[in-house]
Amino acid sequence: MISLHGPQGPIEHAGAGEGAALPREAVWIDLLDPTEEEARRVEEATGLRVPTREALSEVESSSRLRRLKTGGLSLSSPMITFDRSNFVLKPIGFVLTKDHLVTIRFHELRAYETVKTRIAERDGDCANAVEIFLLIVEELVDGLADTLEEMSADLSSLSTRIFDFDPVDRSKSSKVGRLSPKRRDLALRRLLRSIGWQGKALGKVRASLLGLGRIVPFVKDSGAEQLDAEESPRFDTLSRDIVSLDEFETRQTETLQFLLDAALGLINIEQNNAFRILTVVSVVGIPPTLVASMYGMNFKHMPELEWIYGYPYGLSLIALSALIPIVVSRIKGWV
């Protein structure tokens, strides 16, 4: 889909028929999941080559940041989808010249719609391609900042869930401690899945920040002589914002690693509890087995075998030999 925008707002006949030529007065040409025909129309109208999805997905810096022979810049970066139910990285691209900005993307991004609204409402500087480019990148950075803030709140909630998890707390106030072992196991699995989901999302945010962090100084350095007095400081501000968000994301990653270690520690405690119970059970069973084995020996002279109280005596001795390890284990706090 093609949408065209000038300094005054959207150009209404941008949705003309397939074979219609695009108006040359358009400053910003936004391509959303473009077809080959739409890319061809843009190339004919601007004289610029529209990169394919495969070209935008390349990871080497020389492919993502290029100076064109025509004097423009070809830029690309992975960008998170901002859909909290399913964070996905998809490429976005910019072809920036003095007269035109062509954006290529393959998923809906709120930043682009916000910029379109701001252009229509004359909210912000949007007189040329560079100013529109700055507006888009600023909105993308704001979106990443909002995502990191939401993820920070999620990590705080996750931290509470982990450190309130006490499998041996049997008090009335403890919901987790009164869960069955099967339910506690399910709760721990959910904690690990939540940590894994947060880790994947943070990785995608970091990739998005890394891409924008390379684009901003590259554009500033490549077109420094063409930037006016107001545009250059905005590039510097963007660079500082991206660096601060990157540092914030690093702290989030460290927090997530700490929570992962804590969750794995809980799992180890649960496993140790299971092994401890099995060990106590095995110890409790040894003395009765020894007593039963002793009286099961086929010696001819065993006075207890002919004693009238021999049978209840043997059962009592077996029970007592099992009870003593249990009492000792309870006193020691092993069970």
mmCIF file of N, CA and C in Angstrom, residues 51-183:
data_model
loop_
_atom_site.group_PDB
_atom_site.id
_atom_site.type_symbol
_atom_site.label_atom_id
_atom_site.label_comp_id
_atom_site.label_asym_id
_atom_site.label_seq_id
_atom_site.Cartn_x
_atom_site.Cartn_y
_atom_site.Cartn_z
ATOM 1 N N PRO A 51 14.418 -0.704 -2.061
ATOM 2 C CA PRO A 51 15.004 -1.992 -1.674
ATOM 3 C C PRO A 51 13.935 -3.034 -1.367
ATOM 4 N N THR A 52 14.245 -4.277 -1.650
ATOM 5 C CA THR A 52 13.328 -5.375 -1.369
ATOM 6 C C THR A 52 13.396 -5.756 0.109
ATOM 7 N N ARG A 53 12.468 -6.611 0.506
ATOM 8 C CA ARG A 53 12.468 -7.078 1.899
ATOM 9 C C ARG A 53 13.748 -7.845 2.211
ATOM 10 N N GLU A 54 14.207 -8.636 1.256
ATOM 11 C CA GLU A 54 15.435 -9.407 1.462
ATOM 12 C C GLU A 54 16.630 -8.481 1.663
ATOM 13 N N ALA A 55 16.682 -7.398 0.880
ATOM 14 C CA ALA A 55 17.792 -6.449 1.015
ATOM 15 C C ALA A 55 17.747 -5.738 2.366
ATOM 16 N N LEU A 56 16.538 -5.410 2.826
ATOM 17 C CA LEU A 56 16.407 -4.726 4.112
ATOM 18 C C LEU A 56 16.720 -5.646 5.288
ATOM 19 N N SER A 57 16.614 -6.957 5.072
ATOM 20 C CA SER A 57 16.831 -7.918 6.159
ATOM 21 C C SER A 57 18.289 -8.294 6.340
ATOM 22 N N GLU A 58 19.166 -7.846 5.453
ATOM 23 C CA GLU A 58 20.583 -8.194 5.576
ATOM 24 C C GLU A 58 21.165 -7.571 6.843
ATOM 25 N N VAL A 59 22.098 -8.295 7.454
ATOM 26 C CA VAL A 59 22.572 -7.894 8.782
ATOM 27 C C VAL A 59 23.859 -7.075 8.763
ATOM 28 N N GLU A 60 24.632 -7.147 7.683
ATOM 29 C CA GLU A 60 25.898 -6.417 7.691
ATOM 30 C C GLU A 60 25.651 -4.913 7.576
ATOM 31 N N SER A 61 26.478 -4.136 8.270
ATOM 32 C CA SER A 61 26.304 -2.683 8.308
ATOM 33 C C SER A 61 26.423 -2.054 6.931
ATOM 34 N N SER A 62 27.274 -2.609 6.070
ATOM 35 C CA SER A 62 27.457 -2.030 4.739
ATOM 36 C C SER A 62 26.188 -2.120 3.910
ATOM 37 N N SER A 63 25.316 -3.074 4.227
ATOM 38 C CA SER A 63 24.047 -3.196 3.506
ATOM 39 C C SER A 63 22.957 -2.355 4.144
ATOM 40 N N ARG A 64 23.055 -2.140 5.441
ATOM 41 C CA ARG A 64 22.023 -1.374 6.134
ATOM 42 C C ARG A 64 22.235 0.131 6.036
ATOM 43 N N LEU A 65 23.465 0.555 5.881
ATOM 44 C CA LEU A 65 23.777 1.982 5.822
ATOM 45 C C LEU A 65 24.593 2.239 4.564
ATOM 46 N N ARG A 66 23.944 2.816 3.544
ATOM 47 C CA ARG A 66 24.643 2.998 2.265
ATOM 48 C C ARG A 66 24.394 4.397 1.726
ATOM 49 N N ARG A 67 25.427 4.942 1.104
ATOM 50 C CA ARG A 67 25.287 6.182 0.345
ATOM 51 C C ARG A 67 24.991 5.819 -1.100
ATOM 52 N N LEU A 68 23.979 6.453 -1.660
ATOM 53 C CA LEU A 68 23.598 6.174 -3.039
ATOM 54 C C LEU A 68 24.378 7.063 -3.998
ATOM 55 N N LYS A 69 24.514 6.589 -5.223
ATOM 56 C CA LYS A 69 25.213 7.373 -6.234
ATOM 57 C C LYS A 69 24.492 8.674 -6.531
ATOM 58 N N THR A 70 23.174 8.671 -6.294
ATOM 59 C CA THR A 70 22.381 9.880 -6.550
ATOM 60 C C THR A 70 22.534 10.920 -5.445
ATOM 61 N N GLY A 71 23.273 10.562 -4.399
ATOM 62 C CA GLY A 71 23.480 11.499 -3.300
ATOM 63 C C GLY A 71 22.607 11.237 -2.093
ATOM 64 N N GLY A 72 21.686 10.280 -2.207
ATOM 65 C CA GLY A 72 20.810 9.973 -1.083
ATOM 66 C C GLY A 72 21.396 8.896 -0.187
ATOM 67 N N LEU A 73 20.594 8.473 0.777
ATOM 68 C CA LEU A 73 21.002 7.452 1.741
ATOM 69 C C LEU A 73 19.984 6.322 1.745
ATOM 70 N N SER A 74 20.472 5.101 1.812
ATOM 71 C CA SER A 74 19.615 3.924 1.959
ATOM 72 C C SER A 74 19.881 3.336 3.338
ATOM 73 N N LEU A 75 18.834 3.273 4.155
ATOM 74 C CA LEU A 75 18.977 2.878 5.555
ATOM 75 C C LEU A 75 17.987 1.767 5.876
ATOM 76 N N SER A 76 18.372 0.875 6.751
ATOM 77 C CA SER A 76 17.454 -0.176 7.198
ATOM 78 C C SER A 76 17.784 -0.569 8.624
ATOM 79 N N SER A 77 16.774 -1.104 9.299
ATOM 80 C CA SER A 77 16.937 -1.535 10.687
ATOM 81 C C SER A 77 15.838 -2.530 11.017
ATOM 82 N N PRO A 78 16.126 -3.515 11.864
ATOM 83 C CA PRO A 78 15.024 -4.344 12.375
ATOM 84 C C PRO A 78 14.212 -3.528 13.367
ATOM 85 N N MET A 79 12.911 -3.769 13.402
ATOM 86 C CA MET A 79 12.059 -3.033 14.328
ATOM 87 C C MET A 79 11.032 -3.979 14.926
ATOM 88 N N ILE A 80 10.890 -3.903 16.230
ATOM 89 C CA ILE A 80 9.946 -4.741 16.944
ATOM 90 C C ILE A 80 8.526 -4.325 16.572
ATOM 91 N N THR A 81 7.605 -5.278 16.612
ATOM 92 C CA THR A 81 6.238 -5.005 16.164
ATOM 93 C C THR A 81 5.408 -4.255 17.194
ATOM 94 N N PHE A 82 5.865 -4.188 18.442
ATOM 95 C CA PHE A 82 5.148 -3.529 19.536
ATOM 96 C C PHE A 82 3.840 -4.226 19.883
ATOM 97 N N ASP A 83 3.600 -5.422 19.348
ATOM 98 C CA ASP A 83 2.422 -6.210 19.703
ATOM 99 C C ASP A 83 2.800 -7.082 20.893
ATOM 100 N N ARG A 84 2.280 -6.752 22.084
ATOM 101 C CA ARG A 84 2.718 -7.433 23.301
ATOM 102 C C ARG A 84 2.355 -8.913 23.308
ATOM 103 N N SER A 85 1.360 -9.311 22.539
ATOM 104 C CA SER A 85 1.003 -10.727 22.509
ATOM 105 C C SER A 85 1.999 -11.541 21.694
ATOM 106 N N ASN A 86 2.740 -10.881 20.803
ATOM 107 C CA ASN A 86 3.684 -11.617 19.959
ATOM 108 C C ASN A 86 4.717 -10.652 19.396
ATOM 109 N N PHE A 87 5.772 -10.389 20.171
ATOM 110 C CA PHE A 87 6.831 -9.499 19.705
ATOM 111 C C PHE A 87 7.586 -10.161 18.551
ATOM 112 N N VAL A 88 7.657 -9.461 17.409
ATOM 113 C CA VAL A 88 8.346 -9.985 16.230
ATOM 114 C C VAL A 88 9.216 -8.876 15.656
ATOM 115 N N LEU A 89 10.383 -9.260 15.151
ATOM 116 C CA LEU A 89 11.251 -8.310 14.456
ATOM 117 C C LEU A 89 10.985 -8.370 12.964
ATOM 118 N N LYS A 90 10.723 -7.202 12.385
ATOM 119 C CA LYS A 90 10.572 -7.104 10.939
ATOM 120 C C LYS A 90 11.378 -5.897 10.465
ATOM 121 N N PRO A 91 11.891 -5.937 9.241
ATOM 122 C CA PRO A 91 12.744 -4.831 8.788
ATOM 123 C C PRO A 91 11.942 -3.592 8.408
ATOM 124 N N ILE A 92 12.540 -2.447 8.628
ATOM 125 C CA ILE A 92 12.017 -1.192 8.089
ATOM 126 C C ILE A 92 13.145 -0.546 7.292
ATOM 127 N N GLY A 93 12.778 0.259 6.313
ATOM 128 C CA GLY A 93 13.783 0.887 5.468
ATOM 129 C C GLY A 93 13.469 2.349 5.201
ATOM 130 N N PHE A 94 14.517 3.114 4.954
ATOM 131 C CA PHE A 94 14.393 4.525 4.590
ATOM 132 C C PHE A 94 15.283 4.781 3.384
ATOM 133 N N VAL A 95 14.743 5.476 2.414
ATOM 134 C CA VAL A 95 15.559 6.017 1.329
ATOM 135 C C VAL A 95 15.403 7.534 1.422
ATOM 136 N N LEU A 96 16.468 8.196 1.840
ATOM 137 C CA LEU A 96 16.400 9.615 2.171
ATOM 138 C C LEU A 96 17.246 10.428 1.211
ATOM 139 N N THR A 97 16.601 11.410 0.586
ATOM 140 C CA THR A 97 17.310 12.374 -0.248
ATOM 141 C C THR A 97 16.916 13.779 0.211
ATOM 142 N N LYS A 98 17.459 14.763 -0.468
ATOM 143 C CA LYS A 98 17.141 16.139 -0.108
ATOM 144 C C LYS A 98 15.667 16.443 -0.332
ATOM 145 N N ASP A 99 15.067 15.796 -1.357
ATOM 146 C CA ASP A 99 13.695 16.125 -1.742
ATOM 147 C C ASP A 99 12.671 15.083 -1.317
ATOM 148 N N HIS A 100 13.103 13.849 -1.106
ATOM 149 C CA HIS A 100 12.142 12.776 -0.845
ATOM 150 C C HIS A 100 12.578 11.902 0.332
ATOM 151 N N LEU A 101 11.579 11.352 0.992
ATOM 152 C CA LEU A 101 11.783 10.292 1.976
ATOM 153 C C LEU A 101 10.855 9.143 1.605
ATOM 154 N N VAL A 102 11.447 8.006 1.299
ATOM 155 C CA VAL A 102 10.671 6.797 1.014
ATOM 156 C C VAL A 102 10.860 5.846 2.192
ATOM 157 N N THR A 103 9.764 5.468 2.827
ATOM 158 C CA THR A 103 9.832 4.512 3.938
ATOM 159 C C THR A 103 9.219 3.194 3.493
ATOM 160 N N ILE A 104 9.873 2.115 3.859
ATOM 161 C CA ILE A 104 9.399 0.776 3.518
ATOM 162 C C ILE A 104 9.248 -0.007 4.810
ATOM 163 N N ARG A 105 8.084 -0.594 5.000
ATOM 164 C CA ARG A 105 7.846 -1.400 6.201
ATOM 165 C C ARG A 105 6.885 -2.528 5.855
ATOM 166 N N PHE A 106 6.850 -3.529 6.745
ATOM 167 C CA PHE A 106 6.057 -4.721 6.468
ATOM 168 C C PHE A 106 5.117 -5.059 7.620
ATOM 169 N N HIS A 107 4.892 -4.100 8.491
ATOM 170 C CA HIS A 107 3.920 -4.269 9.563
ATOM 171 C C HIS A 107 3.476 -2.890 10.024
ATOM 172 N N GLU A 108 2.281 -2.859 10.615
ATOM 173 C CA GLU A 108 1.753 -1.597 11.116
ATOM 174 C C GLU A 108 2.603 -1.112 12.285
ATOM 175 N N LEU A 109 2.915 0.166 12.256
ATOM 176 C CA LEU A 109 3.671 0.777 13.345
ATOM 177 C C LEU A 109 2.977 2.069 13.751
ATOM 178 N N ARG A 110 2.700 2.176 15.038
ATOM 179 C CA ARG A 110 1.988 3.348 15.539
ATOM 180 C C ARG A 110 2.754 4.629 15.275
ATOM 181 N N ALA A 111 4.089 4.555 15.263
ATOM 182 C CA ALA A 111 4.902 5.755 15.063
ATOM 183 C C ALA A 111 4.588 6.423 13.731
ATOM 184 N N TYR A 112 4.408 5.635 12.689
ATOM 185 C CA TYR A 112 4.138 6.194 11.364
ATOM 186 C C TYR A 112 2.776 6.879 11.340
ATOM 187 N N GLU A 113 1.787 6.240 11.955
ATOM 188 C CA GLU A 113 0.459 6.848 11.970
ATOM 189 C C GLU A 113 0.464 8.129 12.796
ATOM 190 N N THR A 114 1.242 8.137 13.869
ATOM 191 C CA THR A 114 1.343 9.348 14.689
ATOM 192 C C THR A 114 1.964 10.492 13.897
ATOM 193 N N VAL A 115 3.009 10.183 13.133
ATOM 194 C CA VAL A 115 3.660 11.217 12.324
ATOM 195 C C VAL A 115 2.702 11.742 11.260
ATOM 196 N N LYS A 116 1.932 10.862 10.654
ATOM 197 C CA LYS A 116 0.960 11.304 9.645
ATOM 198 C C LYS A 116 -0.052 12.258 10.263
ATOM 199 N N THR A 117 -0.495 11.928 11.477
ATOM 200 C CA THR A 117 -1.437 12.805 12.169
ATOM 201 C C THR A 117 -0.790 14.147 12.500
ATOM 202 N N ARG A 118 0.457 14.114 12.945
ATOM 203 C CA ARG A 118 1.151 15.358 13.282
ATOM 204 C C ARG A 118 1.354 16.235 12.051
ATOM 205 N N ILE A 119 1.644 15.606 10.912
ATOM 206 C CA ILE A 119 1.800 16.390 9.682
ATOM 207 C C ILE A 119 0.479 17.047 9.312
ATOM 208 N N ALA A 120 -0.611 16.272 9.392
ATOM 209 C CA ALA A 120 -1.923 16.809 9.034
ATOM 210 C C ALA A 120 -2.333 17.942 9.968
ATOM 211 N N GLU A 121 -1.938 17.851 11.240
ATOM 212 C CA GLU A 121 -2.319 18.866 12.222
ATOM 213 C C GLU A 121 -1.264 19.960 12.372
ATOM 214 N N ARG A 122 -0.221 19.919 11.527
ATOM 215 C CA ARG A 122 0.892 20.877 11.582
ATOM 216 C C ARG A 122 1.561 20.880 12.962
ATOM 217 N N ASP A 123 1.660 19.701 13.566
ATOM 218 C CA ASP A 123 2.273 19.578 14.886
ATOM 219 C C ASP A 123 3.717 19.131 14.715
ATOM 220 N N GLY A 124 4.639 20.070 14.715
ATOM 221 C CA GLY A 124 6.043 19.736 14.530
ATOM 222 C C GLY A 124 6.558 20.189 13.182
ATOM 223 N N ASP A 125 7.884 20.198 13.063
ATOM 224 C CA ASP A 125 8.524 20.609 11.816
ATOM 225 C C ASP A 125 8.453 19.466 10.808
ATOM 226 N N CYS A 126 7.885 19.735 9.658
ATOM 227 C CA CYS A 126 7.746 18.701 8.625
ATOM 228 C C CYS A 126 7.813 19.327 7.235
ATOM 229 N N ALA A 127 8.676 20.327 7.076
ATOM 230 C CA ALA A 127 8.745 21.050 5.810
ATOM 231 C C ALA A 127 9.546 20.311 4.757
ATOM 232 N N ASN A 128 10.418 19.383 5.167
ATOM 233 C CA ASN A 128 11.243 18.685 4.186
ATOM 234 C C ASN A 128 11.428 17.231 4.599
ATOM 235 N N ALA A 129 12.138 16.486 3.760
ATOM 236 C CA ALA A 129 12.288 15.049 3.983
ATOM 237 C C ALA A 129 13.046 14.744 5.272
ATOM 238 N N VAL A 130 14.086 15.526 5.567
ATOM 239 C CA VAL A 130 14.885 15.260 6.768
ATOM 240 C C VAL A 130 14.057 15.477 8.029
ATOM 241 N N GLU A 131 13.235 16.523 8.040
ATOM 242 C CA GLU A 131 12.420 16.790 9.220
ATOM 243 C C GLU A 131 11.387 15.683 9.435
ATOM 244 N N ILE A 132 10.806 15.184 8.349
ATOM 245 C CA ILE A 132 9.859 14.074 8.482
ATOM 246 C C ILE A 132 10.585 12.818 8.964
ATOM 247 N N PHE A 133 11.785 12.586 8.441
ATOM 248 C CA PHE A 133 12.587 11.447 8.897
ATOM 249 C C PHE A 133 12.848 11.545 10.399
ATOM 250 N N LEU A 134 13.199 12.748 10.859
ATOM 251 C CA LEU A 134 13.449 12.942 12.286
ATOM 252 C C LEU A 134 12.197 12.669 13.112
ATOM 253 N N LEU A 135 11.043 13.130 12.618
ATOM 254 C CA LEU A 135 9.793 12.870 13.336
ATOM 255 C C LEU A 135 9.542 11.374 13.480
ATOM 256 N N ILE A 136 9.763 10.628 12.400
ATOM 257 C CA ILE A 136 9.520 9.181 12.441
ATOM 258 C C ILE A 136 10.452 8.500 13.435
ATOM 259 N N VAL A 137 11.739 8.827 13.364
ATOM 260 C CA VAL A 137 12.699 8.183 14.268
ATOM 261 C C VAL A 137 12.401 8.563 15.719
ATOM 262 N N GLU A 138 12.026 9.816 15.954
ATOM 263 C CA GLU A 138 11.680 10.224 17.319
ATOM 264 C C GLU A 138 10.497 9.421 17.849
ATOM 265 N N GLU A 139 9.490 9.210 16.998
ATOM 266 C CA GLU A 139 8.329 8.431 17.432
ATOM 267 C C GLU A 139 8.694 6.964 17.647
ATOM 268 N N LEU A 140 9.577 6.428 16.807
ATOM 269 C CA LEU A 140 10.023 5.046 17.004
ATOM 270 C C LEU A 140 10.760 4.898 18.334
ATOM 271 N N VAL A 141 11.617 5.866 18.635
ATOM 272 C CA VAL A 141 12.348 5.827 19.907
ATOM 273 C C VAL A 141 11.381 5.950 21.081
ATOM 274 N N ASP A 142 10.377 6.820 20.954
ATOM 275 C CA ASP A 142 9.372 6.942 22.013
ATOM 276 C C ASP A 142 8.634 5.618 22.211
ATOM 277 N N GLY A 143 8.314 4.945 21.100
ATOM 278 C CA GLY A 143 7.636 3.657 21.202
ATOM 279 C C GLY A 143 8.484 2.616 21.912
ATOM 280 N N LEU A 144 9.775 2.593 21.609
ATOM 281 C CA LEU A 144 10.678 1.659 22.286
ATOM 282 C C LEU A 144 10.785 1.992 23.775
ATOM 283 N N ALA A 145 10.796 3.288 24.093
ATOM 284 C CA ALA A 145 10.851 3.692 25.501
ATOM 285 C C ALA A 145 9.600 3.225 26.242
ATOM 286 N N ASP A 146 8.428 3.393 25.616
ATOM 287 C CA ASP A 146 7.184 2.937 26.244
ATOM 288 C C ASP A 146 7.202 1.424 26.455
ATOM 289 N N THR A 147 7.716 0.697 25.464
ATOM 290 C CA THR A 147 7.792 -0.760 25.588
ATOM 291 C C THR A 147 8.696 -1.166 26.740
ATOM 292 N N LEU A 148 9.839 -0.495 26.870
ATOM 293 C CA LEU A 148 10.750 -0.813 27.972
ATOM 294 C C LEU A 148 10.122 -0.488 29.326
ATOM 295 N N GLU A 149 9.353 0.590 29.397
ATOM 296 C CA GLU A 149 8.682 0.926 30.654
ATOM 297 C C GLU A 149 7.661 -0.142 31.023
ATOM 298 N N GLU A 150 6.898 -0.611 30.038
ATOM 299 C CA GLU A 150 5.920 -1.663 30.303
ATOM 300 C C GLU A 150 6.612 -2.957 30.729
ATOM 301 N N MET A 151 7.722 -3.259 30.080
ATOM 302 C CA MET A 151 8.451 -4.474 30.433
ATOM 303 C C MET A 151 9.076 -4.353 31.819
ATOM 304 N N SER A 152 9.460 -3.140 32.206
ATOM 305 C CA SER A 152 9.988 -2.930 33.551
ATOM 306 C C SER A 152 8.920 -3.232 34.598
ATOM 307 N N ALA A 153 7.682 -2.804 34.323
ATOM 308 C CA ALA A 153 6.580 -3.118 35.242
ATOM 309 C C ALA A 153 6.330 -4.625 35.291
ATOM 310 N N ASP A 154 6.425 -5.281 34.133
ATOM 311 C CA ASP A 154 6.249 -6.738 34.095
ATOM 312 C C ASP A 154 7.334 -7.445 34.909
ATOM 313 N N LEU A 155 8.567 -6.951 34.811
ATOM 314 C CA LEU A 155 9.662 -7.557 35.573
ATOM 315 C C LEU A 155 9.457 -7.366 37.075
ATOM 316 N N SER A 156 8.931 -6.214 37.463
ATOM 317 C CA SER A 156 8.651 -5.977 38.879
ATOM 318 C C SER A 156 7.604 -6.961 39.389
ATOM 319 N N SER A 157 6.563 -7.176 38.582
ATOM 320 C CA SER A 157 5.538 -8.154 38.954
ATOM 321 C C SER A 157 6.113 -9.561 39.005
ATOM 322 N N LEU A 158 6.968 -9.863 38.048
ATOM 323 C CA LEU A 158 7.601 -11.185 38.009
ATOM 324 C C LEU A 158 8.496 -11.395 39.228
ATOM 325 N N SER A 159 9.194 -10.347 39.627
ATOM 326 C CA SER A 159 10.048 -10.434 40.811
ATOM 327 C C SER A 159 9.222 -10.737 42.057
ATOM 328 N N THR A 160 8.066 -10.089 42.167
ATOM 329 C CA THR A 160 7.186 -10.347 43.310
ATOM 330 C C THR A 160 6.719 -11.793 43.321
ATOM 331 N N ARG A 161 6.341 -12.303 42.159
ATOM 332 C CA ARG A 161 5.883 -13.697 42.074
ATOM 333 C C ARG A 161 6.985 -14.676 42.486
ATOM 334 N N ILE A 162 8.213 -14.377 42.082
ATOM 335 C CA ILE A 162 9.315 -15.298 42.383
ATOM 336 C C ILE A 162 9.659 -15.273 43.865
ATOM 337 N N PHE A 163 9.802 -14.079 44.438
ATOM 338 C CA PHE A 163 10.278 -13.996 45.817
ATOM 339 C C PHE A 163 9.165 -14.167 46.843
ATOM 340 N N ASP A 164 7.903 -14.204 46.392
ATOM 341 C CA ASP A 164 6.803 -14.585 47.279
ATOM 342 C C ASP A 164 6.521 -16.078 47.215
ATOM 343 N N PHE A 165 7.269 -16.780 46.387
ATOM 344 C CA PHE A 165 7.060 -18.222 46.208
ATOM 345 C C PHE A 165 7.760 -18.965 47.345
ATOM 346 N N ASP A 166 6.964 -19.501 48.287
ATOM 347 C CA ASP A 166 7.528 -20.250 49.417
ATOM 348 C C ASP A 166 6.826 -21.598 49.496
ATOM 349 N N PRO A 167 7.424 -22.641 48.933
ATOM 350 C CA PRO A 167 6.754 -23.936 48.872
ATOM 351 C C PRO A 167 6.565 -24.606 50.223
ATOM 352 N N VAL A 168 7.248 -24.152 51.269
ATOM 353 C CA VAL A 168 7.110 -24.803 52.576
ATOM 354 C C VAL A 168 6.318 -23.947 53.558
ATOM 355 N N ASP A 169 5.799 -22.812 53.119
ATOM 356 C CA ASP A 169 5.021 -21.937 53.991
ATOM 357 C C ASP A 169 3.588 -22.455 54.052
ATOM 358 N N ARG A 170 3.177 -22.960 55.184
ATOM 359 C CA ARG A 170 1.843 -23.529 55.330
ATOM 360 C C ARG A 170 0.897 -22.587 56.066
ATOM 361 N N SER A 171 1.273 -21.342 56.211
ATOM 362 C CA SER A 171 0.422 -20.393 56.912
ATOM 363 C C SER A 171 -0.819 -20.096 56.083
ATOM 364 N N LYS A 172 -1.838 -19.606 56.746
ATOM 365 C CA LYS A 172 -3.094 -19.321 56.061
ATOM 366 C C LYS A 172 -2.938 -18.226 55.015
ATOM 367 N N SER A 173 -1.954 -17.346 55.220
ATOM 368 C CA SER A 173 -1.750 -16.236 54.286
ATOM 369 C C SER A 173 -1.016 -16.662 53.025
ATOM 370 N N SER A 174 -0.452 -17.863 53.024
ATOM 371 C CA SER A 174 0.334 -18.319 51.875
ATOM 372 C C SER A 174 -0.536 -19.142 50.945
ATOM 373 N N LYS A 175 -0.736 -18.639 49.731
ATOM 374 C CA LYS A 175 -1.481 -19.394 48.730
ATOM 375 C C LYS A 175 -0.598 -20.416 48.039
ATOM 376 N N VAL A 176 0.659 -20.025 47.798
ATOM 377 C CA VAL A 176 1.569 -20.917 47.079
ATOM 378 C C VAL A 176 1.950 -22.112 47.936
ATOM 379 N N GLY A 177 2.227 -21.844 49.238
ATOM 380 C CA GLY A 177 2.675 -22.915 50.104
ATOM 381 C C GLY A 177 1.642 -24.004 50.283
ATOM 382 N N ARG A 178 0.342 -23.663 50.108
ATOM 383 C CA ARG A 178 -0.708 -24.649 50.267
ATOM 384 C C ARG A 178 -1.035 -25.371 48.968
ATOM 385 N N LEU A 179 -0.300 -25.083 47.893
ATOM 386 C CA LEU A 179 -0.517 -25.774 46.633
ATOM 387 C C LEU A 179 0.051 -27.183 46.698
ATOM 388 N N SER A 180 -0.543 -28.054 45.907
ATOM 389 C CA SER A 180 -0.017 -29.407 45.802
ATOM 390 C C SER A 180 1.303 -29.373 45.036
ATOM 391 N N PRO A 181 2.149 -30.406 45.193
ATOM 392 C CA PRO A 181 3.417 -30.426 44.444
ATOM 393 C C PRO A 181 3.218 -30.266 42.940
ATOM 394 N N LYS A 182 2.158 -30.858 42.406
ATOM 395 C CA LYS A 182 1.912 -30.743 40.968
ATOM 396 C C LYS A 182 1.624 -29.303 40.580
ATOM 397 N N ARG A 183 0.829 -28.615 41.404
ATOM 398 C CA ARG A 183 0.509 -27.215 41.105
ATOM 399 C C ARG A 183 1.721 -26.308 41.303
#
